[in-house]
Amino acid sequence: MKKQLNIGIIGYKFMGRAHSNAWLKAPLFFDIPANPVLKVACGRQLESVSDFAQKWGWEETETDWRQLIERPDIDVIDIALPQNLHYEIALAAAKAGKHIFCEKPLSMSSRQAEEMLKVCEDNKVVHYLNHNYRRVPAVAHAKKMIEDGKIGRIFHWRCCYQQDWIVDPEFPLTWQLKKEVAQAGPQWDLNSHAVDLAHFLVGDISTVSCLTSNFITERPIANENSSGNLSAEALGSEKGEVTVEDAALMMVRFKNGAVGSFEATRFATGRKNRLSFEIYGSKGSLVFDMEKMNELQYFSLADPEGDQGFRTILVTESGHPYVGNWWPAGHIIGYEHAFVHAVVDFVKAVEEKTPISPDFSDGLKIMQVLEAGLKSSKSGQQILL
């Protein structure tokens, strides 16, 4: 029988569900060196976490994360919580010798990220930061094409992460709109994904210029007990201040000489969760849109002049990254599959003692870029990293 890897998850809402599904599905579709066991689900509200545990198959429940971390039978701590709670939990987990599977953004600051990385390295635990879009097969295939020289030297990176769930001025003041919990708005939540993809596909960033904007400065106080996945109800007519930005635009220069732009907003009316990027190089170009996540657009200067044009690669062939473990060619996969791919690679890293990325060192670099953006937006100056 395979070794068992006992998982303790902290958090049971949107990401708790996504992570639970991944732990369940990974050993069913992939041959991994250990079987994840959904051992303990942890949350502050006993009734809610008990309902969650029963639905997803977690064996036990806990309301004190410190008690969970102290359990000797727990191998992995899965942090599926807002970013203001990552720091303290990750430090405690690492000091207890637990491997860490952590949701993004990593932390509230680069200072926190630096300490989290050091403690994990000192205690020799695997630390994974779940920027799951790296493990979308089309994105992973784009990485391979870049490494194979298909588009040559990269000149331009253009990325947009667009949502619209707070366009209504009566949408309540949820935790994502409060600096003390979220640290920032789409610059933190959305651009953390975008910067990770830029680091992954293009390279490290050397300079940042940024502007941010607020469109609605006050909102109805939210009933936190009724808040769901990007949804909420107001407590009444009382309003509170929005303390994060509504949109962020960054221009960057990469260390390899490429230049890039980032747009992150929750006011792109009609866009529900659109993450797109364009990469232009000396030999060709690549375009990706998360709303068409199984497709990758490719232009090649190697094609005959009269036949040149963007072609669509349907990334569902058995030879494409991760895809061969799912369905026959042409049978598309969805958002949740990237989480499964992350669990597969994480379990291999734990059991085979191999590296996994992005880890907390990648998270630290992302925090430094995001902080530089916020600093630039206040000063109006370009920031060197």
XYZ file of C-alpha atoms in Angstrom:
385
model
C 0.000 0.000 0.000
C 1.100 3.552 -0.706
C 2.162 5.838 2.067
C -0.533 8.139 3.399
C -0.072 11.889 3.648
C -2.376 13.382 6.275
C -3.736 16.817 5.339
C -5.056 19.476 7.686
C -6.881 22.312 5.934
C -7.547 25.710 7.499
C -10.382 27.500 5.721
C -13.540 26.102 4.191
C -15.048 28.606 1.754
C -14.128 29.195 -1.911
C -10.530 27.993 -1.726
C -11.347 25.345 0.852
C -13.676 23.734 -1.657
C -11.201 24.063 -4.543
C -8.382 22.547 -2.479
C -10.544 19.726 -1.084
C -11.586 18.702 -4.584
C -7.931 18.665 -5.645
C -6.790 16.462 -2.757
C -9.622 14.029 -3.578
C -9.108 13.890 -7.350
C -5.295 13.803 -7.586
C -4.794 10.095 -6.698
C -7.756 9.061 -8.856
C -6.267 10.411 -12.089
C -2.511 10.526 -11.428
C -0.013 7.976 -10.167
C 1.443 9.844 -7.190
C 3.840 8.468 -4.568
C 1.496 8.970 -1.590
C -2.242 9.121 -1.062
C -3.548 12.350 0.487
C -5.870 11.726 3.430
C -8.410 14.422 4.237
C -7.748 14.251 7.959
C -8.845 17.494 9.646
C -10.791 20.560 8.503
C -10.356 23.663 10.635
C -12.497 26.804 10.891
C -13.750 29.218 13.508
C -17.443 28.310 13.220
C -17.990 24.729 14.323
C -21.333 24.234 12.583
C -20.085 25.586 9.253
C -16.806 23.685 9.275
C -18.648 20.496 10.299
C -21.002 20.837 7.319
C -18.007 21.422 5.064
C -16.126 18.416 6.462
C -19.086 16.111 6.044
C -19.686 17.213 2.466
C -16.075 16.873 1.324
C -15.061 13.829 3.365
C -12.752 15.333 5.989
C -12.485 12.852 8.875
C -12.386 15.331 11.761
C -12.957 19.004 12.556
C -11.117 21.568 14.669
C -11.822 25.204 15.562
C -8.326 26.135 16.807
C -5.636 26.122 14.124
C -2.917 25.981 16.761
C -4.280 22.672 18.023
C -4.333 21.354 14.481
C -0.716 22.274 13.840
C 0.404 20.597 17.074
C -1.062 17.238 16.060
C 1.760 14.747 15.355
C -0.332 12.856 12.792
C -0.656 15.848 10.433
C 1.908 16.001 7.626
C 0.657 18.971 5.587
C -1.011 22.243 6.507
C -3.177 23.616 3.728
C -3.754 27.369 4.244
C -6.951 28.299 2.386
C -7.547 31.645 4.096
C -7.355 35.392 3.349
C -3.808 36.712 3.123
C -3.797 38.532 6.462
C -3.848 35.114 8.190
C -1.081 33.402 6.217
C 1.946 34.751 8.087
C 1.284 33.524 11.617
C -0.063 30.148 10.527
C 2.767 29.457 8.085
C 5.417 30.298 10.684
C 3.822 27.982 13.244
C 3.383 25.189 10.703
C 6.995 25.373 9.529
C 8.333 25.392 13.092
C 6.230 22.280 13.756
C 7.829 20.565 10.754
C 4.686 20.563 8.604
C 4.846 20.938 4.854
C 2.811 23.907 3.613
C 0.369 24.269 0.732
C -0.566 27.971 0.815
C -3.097 29.990 -1.124
C -2.043 33.269 -2.775
C -1.195 36.111 -2.288
C 1.556 34.899 0.042
C 1.430 37.609 2.688
C 0.676 41.211 3.600
C 4.216 42.431 2.899
C 7.635 41.431 1.587
C 8.917 41.604 5.157
C 6.458 38.897 6.179
C 7.268 36.889 3.052
C 10.981 37.031 3.769
C 10.493 35.689 7.287
C 8.110 32.982 6.112
C 10.673 31.819 3.549
C 13.516 31.786 6.080
C 11.580 29.780 8.668
C 10.514 27.238 6.047
C 14.084 26.844 4.823
C 15.462 26.612 8.373
C 12.998 23.813 9.167
C 13.461 22.061 5.790
C 9.760 21.852 4.953
C 8.261 21.940 1.473
C 6.575 25.307 0.910
C 4.265 25.768 -2.068
C 2.417 28.944 -3.071
C -0.689 28.151 -5.078
C -0.530 30.332 -8.152
C -2.482 27.606 -9.891
C -2.566 29.248 -13.339
C 0.988 28.038 -13.972
C -0.516 24.563 -14.117
C -3.179 25.270 -16.709
C -1.985 22.998 -19.557
C -2.060 25.805 -22.141
C 0.115 28.004 -19.921
C 2.533 25.154 -19.201
C 2.687 24.458 -22.942
C 3.430 28.136 -23.617
C 6.352 27.853 -21.198
C 7.701 24.855 -23.131
C 7.345 26.654 -26.457
C 9.264 29.648 -25.078
C 12.014 27.375 -23.734
C 12.180 25.618 -27.117
C 12.827 28.978 -28.802
C 9.550 29.058 -30.735
C 9.057 32.817 -30.302
C 12.715 33.811 -29.970
C 13.786 36.800 -27.917
C 10.865 38.263 -25.977
C 10.162 41.965 -26.534
C 6.706 42.563 -25.032
C 4.488 41.197 -22.253
C 0.904 42.462 -21.974
C -1.395 41.090 -19.279
C -4.905 41.908 -18.081
C -6.798 40.421 -15.147
C -10.358 41.725 -15.292
C -13.425 41.114 -13.135
C -16.666 43.057 -12.589
C -18.153 41.823 -9.311
C -18.082 45.216 -7.539
C -19.327 47.468 -10.353
C -22.620 47.959 -8.467
C -22.060 50.754 -5.879
C -24.440 48.939 -3.541
C -22.261 45.831 -3.431
C -21.275 45.505 0.268
C -17.930 46.226 1.868
C -16.478 42.700 2.011
C -13.044 41.817 3.401
C -11.489 42.139 -0.062
C -12.174 45.888 0.111
C -10.511 46.456 3.483
C -6.792 47.203 3.681
C -6.386 45.629 7.145
C -7.426 42.248 5.724
C -6.583 42.389 2.010
C -3.593 44.808 2.083
C -4.615 46.111 -1.352
C -7.257 45.570 -4.003
C -6.686 44.033 -7.447
C -3.025 45.063 -7.263
C -2.613 42.375 -4.579
C -5.312 39.842 -5.380
C -5.232 39.821 -9.190
C -1.819 41.208 -10.101
C -0.177 38.648 -7.815
C -1.316 36.004 -10.331
C -0.288 38.167 -13.272
C 3.188 38.923 -11.901
C 3.743 35.246 -11.133
C 2.939 34.359 -14.743
C 5.260 37.110 -15.981
C 8.092 35.769 -13.821
C 7.334 32.232 -15.017
C 7.113 32.997 -18.741
C 9.315 36.068 -19.282
C 11.658 36.595 -16.321
C 12.338 38.792 -13.323
C 11.224 42.417 -13.245
C 13.687 45.268 -12.645
C 11.595 48.478 -12.662
C 7.950 49.302 -11.915
C 5.723 52.307 -12.635
C 2.113 52.217 -11.489
C -1.090 54.175 -11.104
C -4.167 53.156 -9.143
C -7.699 54.508 -8.976
C -10.779 54.390 -6.768
C -14.188 54.632 -8.399
C -16.432 54.032 -5.360
C -15.150 55.165 -1.975
C -17.996 54.020 0.320
C -20.108 50.879 0.398
C -22.770 49.309 2.642
C -21.378 47.369 5.605
C -21.400 43.663 4.755
C -23.042 40.903 6.732
C -19.965 38.694 6.992
C -22.037 35.644 7.920
C -23.783 35.786 4.550
C -20.727 36.578 2.440
C -19.969 33.927 -0.150
C -17.811 33.489 -3.224
C -17.574 37.097 -4.424
C -21.091 37.720 -3.140
C -22.497 39.363 -0.013
C -25.497 40.951 1.661
C -25.601 44.323 3.403
C -26.328 44.609 7.108
C -28.361 47.739 6.585
C -28.036 51.272 5.287
C -24.808 52.130 7.142
C -21.772 52.548 4.923
C -18.025 52.143 5.426
C -14.930 53.365 3.628
C -13.293 51.368 0.848
C -9.612 51.367 1.832
C -8.059 49.616 -1.184
C -7.767 50.591 -4.835
C -10.365 49.523 -7.414
C -7.954 49.289 -10.351
C -4.192 49.160 -10.875
C -2.109 49.671 -14.011
C 1.605 48.809 -14.036
C 4.356 49.263 -16.593
C 7.541 47.267 -16.042
C 10.932 46.536 -17.491
C 12.277 42.999 -17.222
C 15.900 42.197 -16.423
C 16.258 40.588 -19.868
C 15.282 43.843 -21.577
C 11.653 43.049 -22.367
C 8.967 45.554 -21.400
C 5.516 44.808 -20.056
C 2.174 46.079 -18.854
C -0.374 44.847 -16.328
C -4.012 45.839 -15.882
C -5.913 44.592 -12.834
C -9.470 45.708 -12.164
C -12.783 44.651 -10.661
C -14.615 47.235 -12.790
C -14.341 45.597 -16.229
C -18.081 45.326 -16.840
C -18.925 41.971 -18.410
C -15.642 40.323 -17.474
C -16.200 37.723 -14.767
C -12.709 36.270 -14.380
C -10.677 37.099 -17.477
C -6.939 36.576 -17.192
C -5.215 37.114 -20.529
C -1.654 37.652 -21.705
C 0.148 38.390 -24.950
C 3.852 37.704 -25.491
C 5.603 39.088 -28.580
C 9.034 37.872 -29.643
C 11.552 38.006 -32.477
C 10.317 34.752 -34.046
C 6.670 34.660 -33.051
C 3.977 35.404 -30.515
C 1.740 33.670 -27.968
C -1.702 34.747 -26.716
C -3.745 33.178 -23.906
C -7.185 33.940 -22.478
C -8.384 32.147 -19.343
C -11.962 32.357 -20.630
C -10.760 29.959 -23.368
C -8.364 28.094 -21.114
C -7.854 25.053 -23.349
C -6.630 27.198 -26.246
C -3.289 28.852 -26.991
C -2.843 31.268 -29.900
C 0.499 31.027 -31.746
C 1.991 33.116 -34.537
C 5.224 32.038 -36.227
C 7.452 34.015 -38.577
C 8.769 30.653 -39.790
C 5.526 30.065 -41.703
C 5.511 31.035 -45.395
C 4.711 34.721 -45.762
C 1.410 34.122 -47.493
C 0.282 31.626 -44.869
C 1.193 33.554 -41.744
C -1.423 34.222 -39.105
C -2.374 33.300 -35.568
C -3.315 29.636 -35.235
C -5.226 28.008 -32.400
C -3.556 25.163 -30.554
C -6.145 23.120 -28.682
C -4.099 21.988 -25.693
C -5.833 18.660 -25.074
C -3.449 16.148 -26.678
C -1.984 13.384 -24.538
C 1.496 14.860 -24.968
C 0.512 18.234 -23.601
C 1.354 18.972 -19.918
C -0.907 17.073 -17.468
C -3.606 16.410 -20.084
C -2.877 12.743 -20.764
C -4.167 11.788 -17.312
C -7.633 13.159 -17.985
C -9.716 12.572 -21.102
C -9.209 11.777 -24.808
C -7.975 14.552 -27.102
C -10.488 17.325 -27.657
C -12.258 16.712 -24.335
C -11.601 19.980 -22.529
C -10.841 20.477 -18.842
C -11.735 23.325 -16.475
C -10.654 25.728 -13.742
C -10.522 23.110 -10.978
C -8.035 20.903 -12.824
C -5.118 23.286 -12.248
C -5.581 22.767 -8.495
C -5.375 19.005 -9.019
C -2.148 19.455 -10.988
C -0.754 21.528 -8.113
C -1.542 18.768 -5.605
C 0.101 16.176 -7.869
C 3.323 18.168 -8.077
C 3.218 19.027 -4.371
C 2.884 15.392 -3.265
C 5.780 14.433 -5.540
C 7.906 17.224 -4.069
C 7.177 16.078 -0.510
C 7.778 12.397 -1.115
C 10.618 12.604 -3.637
C 12.304 15.626 -2.012
C 12.307 17.577 -5.270
C 11.768 21.316 -5.795
C 8.357 22.776 -6.541
C 7.481 26.216 -7.812
C 6.158 28.696 -7.163
C 7.384 28.489 -3.598
C 7.789 31.154 -0.933
C 10.907 32.526 -2.635
C 8.765 33.187 -5.713
C 6.133 34.677 -3.431
C 8.689 37.073 -1.979
C 9.625 38.333 -5.458
C 5.962 38.861 -6.264
C 5.421 40.835 -3.047
C 8.375 43.068 -3.896
C 6.910 43.910 -7.310
C 3.425 44.574 -5.905
C 4.803 46.779 -3.131
C 6.880 48.700 -5.648
C 3.712 49.280 -7.661
C 1.848 50.701 -4.681
C 4.833 52.868 -3.786
C 5.021 54.158 -7.355
C 1.301 54.945 -7.437
C 1.751 57.220 -4.389
C 4.988 58.896 -5.426
C 4.458 59.076 -9.184
C 8.016 57.796 -9.595
C 9.482 54.716 -11.243
C 10.693 52.212 -8.634
C 13.857 50.150 -9.067
C 13.848 46.620 -7.677
